[in-house]
Amino acid sequence: MADDLPLHWILHELDEEAVRHEAELAKLPEQRRAHDARVATEKRRVDASAAAQADRQKRRTAFERDIAAFEDQEARYAKQLDAVTNQQQFEAKQHEIAGVQAKRSELETQVLTLMDEEEALATAHPALAAALAKAEQESAAAHEKLAASESSLRGKLASLDARRAETVAKLDAPSRTRYERLRAGRAGRAVGAIENGACGACFHGLSPSALSDARRREKFVACEGCGRLLMLPPEGTASA
Ligand SMILES: [Zn+2]
């Protein structure tokens, strides 16, 4: 049993390192999503600007059609003016002409406003497009970096797996089973280090008798909090 302790300490260190790498790996999707979200935001801005531009153009085209219709009407009324026979008819026609002119003038003002808006949108568009291009470029670079991190982490984990298998093979069958079972059920950490008189994994305090058992370095102590095997770091590496 005492011979198993150094092997378990090696497993403890391998597992702690693996858990750290797994935690890094687990952060990658969120980091990827953050870059994708930034690109999506910039893309929405560009799309919104293009949609606003199209909307202004569509409304302006409709107003311009209406303006042309009013112009035709004005021309018709002007012709009819030649045919009037008295002052009353003349004034009535003049009144109709003024009405059409007022409507046309109002639409012309709106067309000018729309043209101003279209111009402002067109002026702002290149900056939005550039921001999108920059976000896409930076996101691509970040994704590349994250992919490199992922492959490095997976490489480290594979090497830790290999070293773990090598170490586990040196354990007797019952110890191996116990270790594997604990590791599977305790988030990858079967063996906890005793730190400051407590389990280094769940921080449950050890009783004085458990602590004195651990100090003899002859057998494992089971953590009452998490059930992991607990041991003191080998002498010279740390203290309880
Ligand atoms: Zn514990």
PDB file of N, CA and C in Angstrom, residues 5-68:
ATOM      1  N   LEU A   5       1.582   4.899  -2.839  1.00  0.00           N
ATOM      2  CA  LEU A   5       1.443   6.341  -2.601  1.00  0.00           C
ATOM      3  C   LEU A   5       2.180   7.198  -3.631  1.00  0.00           C
ATOM      4  N   PRO A   6       3.466   6.928  -3.906  1.00  0.00           N
ATOM      5  CA  PRO A   6       4.147   7.773  -4.908  1.00  0.00           C
ATOM      6  C   PRO A   6       3.478   7.703  -6.280  1.00  0.00           C
ATOM      7  N   LEU A   7       2.986   6.493  -6.644  1.00  0.00           N
ATOM      8  CA  LEU A   7       2.303   6.371  -7.943  1.00  0.00           C
ATOM      9  C   LEU A   7       1.024   7.221  -7.947  1.00  0.00           C
ATOM     10  N   HIS A   8       0.331   7.191  -6.840  1.00  0.00           N
ATOM     11  CA  HIS A   8      -0.901   7.994  -6.755  1.00  0.00           C
ATOM     12  C   HIS A   8      -0.596   9.489  -6.769  1.00  0.00           C
ATOM     13  N   TRP A   9       0.540   9.839  -6.204  1.00  0.00           N
ATOM     14  CA  TRP A   9       0.900  11.258  -6.244  1.00  0.00           C
ATOM     15  C   TRP A   9       1.192  11.691  -7.680  1.00  0.00           C
ATOM     16  N   ILE A  10       1.858  10.787  -8.416  1.00  0.00           N
ATOM     17  CA  ILE A  10       2.115  11.082  -9.836  1.00  0.00           C
ATOM     18  C   ILE A  10       0.771  11.235 -10.572  1.00  0.00           C
ATOM     19  N   LEU A  11      -0.144  10.312 -10.294  1.00  0.00           N
ATOM     20  CA  LEU A  11      -1.472  10.386 -10.933  1.00  0.00           C
ATOM     21  C   LEU A  11      -2.181  11.691 -10.548  1.00  0.00           C
ATOM     22  N   HIS A  12      -2.044  12.058  -9.275  1.00  0.00           N
ATOM     23  CA  HIS A  12      -2.645  13.317  -8.805  1.00  0.00           C
ATOM     24  C   HIS A  12      -2.132  14.490  -9.642  1.00  0.00           C
ATOM     25  N   GLU A  13      -0.830  14.527  -9.826  1.00  0.00           N
ATOM     26  CA  GLU A  13      -0.259  15.669 -10.574  1.00  0.00           C
ATOM     27  C   GLU A  13      -0.678  15.634 -12.047  1.00  0.00           C
ATOM     28  N   LEU A  14      -0.687  14.444 -12.631  1.00  0.00           N
ATOM     29  CA  LEU A  14      -1.124  14.324 -14.037  1.00  0.00           C
ATOM     30  C   LEU A  14      -2.583  14.782 -14.171  1.00  0.00           C
ATOM     31  N   ASP A  15      -3.414  14.347 -13.225  1.00  0.00           N
ATOM     32  CA  ASP A  15      -4.844  14.679 -13.302  1.00  0.00           C
ATOM     33  C   ASP A  15      -5.096  16.170 -13.077  1.00  0.00           C
ATOM     34  N   GLU A  16      -4.349  16.747 -12.138  1.00  0.00           N
ATOM     35  CA  GLU A  16      -4.530  18.192 -11.893  1.00  0.00           C
ATOM     36  C   GLU A  16      -4.189  18.982 -13.157  1.00  0.00           C
ATOM     37  N   GLU A  17      -3.105  18.547 -13.814  1.00  0.00           N
ATOM     38  CA  GLU A  17      -2.701  19.243 -15.041  1.00  0.00           C
ATOM     39  C   GLU A  17      -3.769  19.040 -16.127  1.00  0.00           C
ATOM     40  N   ALA A  18      -4.269  17.812 -16.220  1.00  0.00           N
ATOM     41  CA  ALA A  18      -5.306  17.531 -17.227  1.00  0.00           C
ATOM     42  C   ALA A  18      -6.566  18.359 -16.954  1.00  0.00           C
ATOM     43  N   VAL A  19      -6.930  18.466 -15.674  1.00  0.00           N
ATOM     44  CA  VAL A  19      -8.129  19.235 -15.322  1.00  0.00           C
ATOM     45  C   VAL A  19      -7.956  20.705 -15.726  1.00  0.00           C
ATOM     46  N   ARG A  20      -6.738  21.222 -15.499  1.00  0.00           N
ATOM     47  CA  ARG A  20      -6.476  22.619 -15.913  1.00  0.00           C
ATOM     48  C   ARG A  20      -6.620  22.776 -17.432  1.00  0.00           C
ATOM     49  N   HIS A  21      -6.059  21.813 -18.173  1.00  0.00           N
ATOM     50  CA  HIS A  21      -6.165  21.888 -19.638  1.00  0.00           C
ATOM     51  C   HIS A  21      -7.614  21.733 -20.097  1.00  0.00           C
ATOM     52  N   GLU A  22      -8.336  20.821 -19.447  1.00  0.00           N
ATOM     53  CA  GLU A  22      -9.753  20.635 -19.808  1.00  0.00           C
ATOM     54  C   GLU A  22     -10.536  21.928 -19.576  1.00  0.00           C
ATOM     55  N   ALA A  23     -10.184  22.621 -18.484  1.00  0.00           N
ATOM     56  CA  ALA A  23     -10.872  23.884 -18.179  1.00  0.00           C
ATOM     57  C   ALA A  23     -10.577  24.921 -19.267  1.00  0.00           C
ATOM     58  N   GLU A  24      -9.326  24.932 -19.732  1.00  0.00           N
ATOM     59  CA  GLU A  24      -8.969  25.851 -20.825  1.00  0.00           C
ATOM     60  C   GLU A  24      -9.757  25.493 -22.085  1.00  0.00           C
ATOM     61  N   LEU A  25      -9.833  24.208 -22.366  1.00  0.00           N
ATOM     62  CA  LEU A  25     -10.583  23.750 -23.547  1.00  0.00           C
ATOM     63  C   LEU A  25     -12.053  24.160 -23.454  1.00  0.00           C
ATOM     64  N   ALA A  26     -12.586  24.050 -22.246  1.00  0.00           N
ATOM     65  CA  ALA A  26     -14.008  24.345 -22.059  1.00  0.00           C
ATOM     66  C   ALA A  26     -14.318  25.816 -22.301  1.00  0.00           C
ATOM     67  N   LYS A  27     -13.299  26.671 -22.175  1.00  0.00           N
ATOM     68  CA  LYS A  27     -13.530  28.111 -22.391  1.00  0.00           C
ATOM     69  C   LYS A  27     -13.542  28.465 -23.878  1.00  0.00           C
ATOM     70  N   LEU A  28     -12.982  27.579 -24.714  1.00  0.00           N
ATOM     71  CA  LEU A  28     -12.815  27.934 -26.127  1.00  0.00           C
ATOM     72  C   LEU A  28     -14.129  28.230 -26.854  1.00  0.00           C
ATOM     73  N   PRO A  29     -15.172  27.428 -26.684  1.00  0.00           N
ATOM     74  CA  PRO A  29     -16.406  27.732 -27.427  1.00  0.00           C
ATOM     75  C   PRO A  29     -16.938  29.140 -27.127  1.00  0.00           C
ATOM     76  N   GLU A  30     -16.869  29.533 -25.847  1.00  0.00           N
ATOM     77  CA  GLU A  30     -17.354  30.862 -25.467  1.00  0.00           C
ATOM     78  C   GLU A  30     -16.502  31.947 -26.140  1.00  0.00           C
ATOM     79  N   GLN A  31     -15.185  31.711 -26.177  1.00  0.00           N
ATOM     80  CA  GLN A  31     -14.305  32.690 -26.829  1.00  0.00           C
ATOM     81  C   GLN A  31     -14.611  32.761 -28.322  1.00  0.00           C
ATOM     82  N   ARG A  32     -14.875  31.607 -28.919  1.00  0.00           N
ATOM     83  CA  ARG A  32     -15.220  31.597 -30.348  1.00  0.00           C
ATOM     84  C   ARG A  32     -16.524  32.356 -30.571  1.00  0.00           C
ATOM     85  N   ARG A  33     -17.491  32.092 -29.703  1.00  0.00           N
ATOM     86  CA  ARG A  33     -18.798  32.762 -29.854  1.00  0.00           C
ATOM     87  C   ARG A  33     -18.650  34.280 -29.728  1.00  0.00           C
ATOM     88  N   ALA A  34     -17.761  34.724 -28.827  1.00  0.00           N
ATOM     89  CA  ALA A  34     -17.573  36.170 -28.632  1.00  0.00           C
ATOM     90  C   ALA A  34     -17.072  36.818 -29.925  1.00  0.00           C
ATOM     91  N   HIS A  35     -16.142  36.151 -30.604  1.00  0.00           N
ATOM     92  CA  HIS A  35     -15.641  36.713 -31.868  1.00  0.00           C
ATOM     93  C   HIS A  35     -16.729  36.690 -32.940  1.00  0.00           C
ATOM     94  N   ASP A  36     -17.480  35.594 -32.992  1.00  0.00           N
ATOM     95  CA  ASP A  36     -18.564  35.490 -33.973  1.00  0.00           C
ATOM     96  C   ASP A  36     -19.630  36.563 -33.716  1.00  0.00           C
ATOM     97  N   ALA A  37     -19.891  36.811 -32.425  1.00  0.00           N
ATOM     98  CA  ALA A  37     -20.919  37.793 -32.067  1.00  0.00           C
ATOM     99  C   ALA A  37     -20.504  39.189 -32.525  1.00  0.00           C
ATOM    100  N   ARG A  38     -19.211  39.485 -32.388  1.00  0.00           N
ATOM    101  CA  ARG A  38     -18.740  40.806 -32.802  1.00  0.00           C
ATOM    102  C   ARG A  38     -18.922  40.983 -34.319  1.00  0.00           C
ATOM    103  N   VAL A  39     -18.577  39.948 -35.075  1.00  0.00           N
ATOM    104  CA  VAL A  39     -18.752  40.011 -36.531  1.00  0.00           C
ATOM    105  C   VAL A  39     -20.239  40.172 -36.861  1.00  0.00           C
ATOM    106  N   ALA A  40     -21.083  39.412 -36.154  1.00  0.00           N
ATOM    107  CA  ALA A  40     -22.531  39.483 -36.417  1.00  0.00           C
ATOM    108  C   ALA A  40     -23.061  40.890 -36.142  1.00  0.00           C
ATOM    109  N   THR A  41     -22.548  41.529 -35.078  1.00  0.00           N
ATOM    110  CA  THR A  41     -22.978  42.893 -34.749  1.00  0.00           C
ATOM    111  C   THR A  41     -22.607  43.857 -35.873  1.00  0.00           C
ATOM    112  N   GLU A  42     -21.363  43.755 -36.342  1.00  0.00           N
ATOM    113  CA  GLU A  42     -20.921  44.657 -37.422  1.00  0.00           C
ATOM    114  C   GLU A  42     -21.719  44.392 -38.702  1.00  0.00           C
ATOM    115  N   LYS A  43     -22.015  43.106 -38.938  1.00  0.00           N
ATOM    116  CA  LYS A  43     -22.771  42.740 -40.140  1.00  0.00           C
ATOM    117  C   LYS A  43     -24.186  43.318 -40.054  1.00  0.00           C
ATOM    118  N   ARG A  44     -24.780  43.275 -38.862  1.00  0.00           N
ATOM    119  CA  ARG A  44     -26.123  43.827 -38.694  1.00  0.00           C
ATOM    120  C   ARG A  44     -26.122  45.326 -38.981  1.00  0.00           C
ATOM    121  N   ARG A  45     -25.038  46.010 -38.547  1.00  0.00           N
ATOM    122  CA  ARG A  45     -24.960  47.459 -38.798  1.00  0.00           C
ATOM    123  C   ARG A  45     -24.910  47.747 -40.287  1.00  0.00           C
ATOM    124  N   VAL A  46     -24.081  46.983 -40.997  1.00  0.00           N
ATOM    125  CA  VAL A  46     -23.958  47.179 -42.449  1.00  0.00           C
ATOM    126  C   VAL A  46     -25.303  46.889 -43.122  1.00  0.00           C
ATOM    127  N   ASP A  47     -25.937  45.798 -42.722  1.00  0.00           N
ATOM    128  CA  ASP A  47     -27.222  45.416 -43.328  1.00  0.00           C
ATOM    129  C   ASP A  47     -28.298  46.463 -43.039  1.00  0.00           C
ATOM    130  N   ALA A  48     -28.290  46.968 -41.798  1.00  0.00           N
ATOM    131  CA  ALA A  48     -29.292  47.974 -41.425  1.00  0.00           C
ATOM    132  C   ALA A  48     -29.096  49.239 -42.247  1.00  0.00           C
ATOM    133  N   SER A  49     -27.842  49.612 -42.459  1.00  0.00           N
ATOM    134  CA  SER A  49     -27.545  50.807 -43.246  1.00  0.00           C
ATOM    135  C   SER A  49     -28.000  50.623 -44.692  1.00  0.00           C
ATOM    136  N   ALA A  50     -27.732  49.423 -45.251  1.00  0.00           N
ATOM    137  CA  ALA A  50     -28.156  49.141 -46.636  1.00  0.00           C
ATOM    138  C   ALA A  50     -29.682  49.130 -46.738  1.00  0.00           C
ATOM    139  N   ALA A  51     -30.333  48.572 -45.701  1.00  0.00           N
ATOM    140  CA  ALA A  51     -31.797  48.508 -45.719  1.00  0.00           C
ATOM    141  C   ALA A  51     -32.388  49.921 -45.630  1.00  0.00           C
ATOM    142  N   ALA A  52     -31.779  50.770 -44.793  1.00  0.00           N
ATOM    143  CA  ALA A  52     -32.256  52.147 -44.652  1.00  0.00           C
ATOM    144  C   ALA A  52     -32.092  52.892 -45.976  1.00  0.00           C
ATOM    145  N   GLN A  53     -30.974  52.651 -46.619  1.00  0.00           N
ATOM    146  CA  GLN A  53     -30.687  53.268 -47.919  1.00  0.00           C
ATOM    147  C   GLN A  53     -31.747  52.843 -48.946  1.00  0.00           C
ATOM    148  N   ALA A  54     -32.018  51.545 -49.001  1.00  0.00           N
ATOM    149  CA  ALA A  54     -33.006  51.014 -49.962  1.00  0.00           C
ATOM    150  C   ALA A  54     -34.395  51.581 -49.671  1.00  0.00           C
ATOM    151  N   ASP A  55     -34.703  51.696 -48.382  1.00  0.00           N
ATOM    152  CA  ASP A  55     -36.002  52.243 -47.979  1.00  0.00           C
ATOM    153  C   ASP A  55     -36.156  53.687 -48.442  1.00  0.00           C
ATOM    154  N   ARG A  56     -35.100  54.509 -48.237  1.00  0.00           N
ATOM    155  CA  ARG A  56     -35.136  55.919 -48.674  1.00  0.00           C
ATOM    156  C   ARG A  56     -35.326  55.996 -50.187  1.00  0.00           C
ATOM    157  N   GLN A  57     -34.575  55.155 -50.918  1.00  0.00           N
ATOM    158  CA  GLN A  57     -34.649  55.186 -52.382  1.00  0.00           C
ATOM    159  C   GLN A  57     -36.058  54.824 -52.865  1.00  0.00           C
ATOM    160  N   LYS A  58     -36.629  53.815 -52.226  1.00  0.00           N
ATOM    161  CA  LYS A  58     -37.952  53.351 -52.626  1.00  0.00           C
ATOM    162  C   LYS A  58     -38.993  54.459 -52.393  1.00  0.00           C
ATOM    163  N   ARG A  59     -38.908  55.091 -51.195  1.00  0.00           N
ATOM    164  CA  ARG A  59     -39.868  56.157 -50.894  1.00  0.00           C
ATOM    165  C   ARG A  59     -39.665  57.347 -51.816  1.00  0.00           C
ATOM    166  N   ARG A  60     -38.396  57.654 -52.094  1.00  0.00           N
ATOM    167  CA  ARG A  60     -38.123  58.801 -52.970  1.00  0.00           C
ATOM    168  C   ARG A  60     -38.679  58.543 -54.378  1.00  0.00           C
ATOM    169  N   THR A  61     -38.475  57.319 -54.889  1.00  0.00           N
ATOM    170  CA  THR A  61     -38.979  56.970 -56.219  1.00  0.00           C
ATOM    171  C   THR A  61     -40.506  57.142 -56.273  1.00  0.00           C
ATOM    172  N   ALA A  62     -41.174  56.699 -55.208  1.00  0.00           N
ATOM    173  CA  ALA A  62     -42.640  56.821 -55.160  1.00  0.00           C
ATOM    174  C   ALA A  62     -43.044  58.294 -55.161  1.00  0.00           C
ATOM    175  N   PHE A  63     -42.348  59.114 -54.361  1.00  0.00           N
ATOM    176  CA  PHE A  63     -42.658  60.553 -54.321  1.00  0.00           C
ATOM    177  C   PHE A  63     -42.415  61.197 -55.680  1.00  0.00           C
ATOM    178  N   GLU A  64     -41.322  60.769 -56.321  1.00  0.00           N
ATOM    179  CA  GLU A  64     -40.998  61.369 -57.624  1.00  0.00           C
ATOM    180  C   GLU A  64     -42.070  61.038 -58.672  1.00  0.00           C
ATOM    181  N   ARG A  65     -42.628  59.822 -58.540  1.00  0.00           N
ATOM    182  CA  ARG A  65     -43.738  59.445 -59.440  1.00  0.00           C
ATOM    183  C   ARG A  65     -44.950  60.346 -59.184  1.00  0.00           C
ATOM    184  N   ASP A  66     -45.232  60.562 -57.885  1.00  0.00           N
ATOM    185  CA  ASP A  66     -46.376  61.421 -57.523  1.00  0.00           C
ATOM    186  C   ASP A  66     -46.142  62.847 -58.014  1.00  0.00           C
ATOM    187  N   ILE A  67     -44.900  63.323 -57.879  1.00  0.00           N
ATOM    188  CA  ILE A  67     -44.567  64.685 -58.328  1.00  0.00           C
ATOM    189  C   ILE A  67     -44.834  64.817 -59.836  1.00  0.00           C
ATOM    190  N   ALA A  68     -44.419  63.784 -60.598  1.00  0.00           N
ATOM    191  CA  ALA A  68     -44.630  63.817 -62.050  1.00  0.00           C
ATOM    192  C   ALA A  68     -46.132  63.865 -62.371  1.00  0.00           C
TER     193      ALA A  68
END
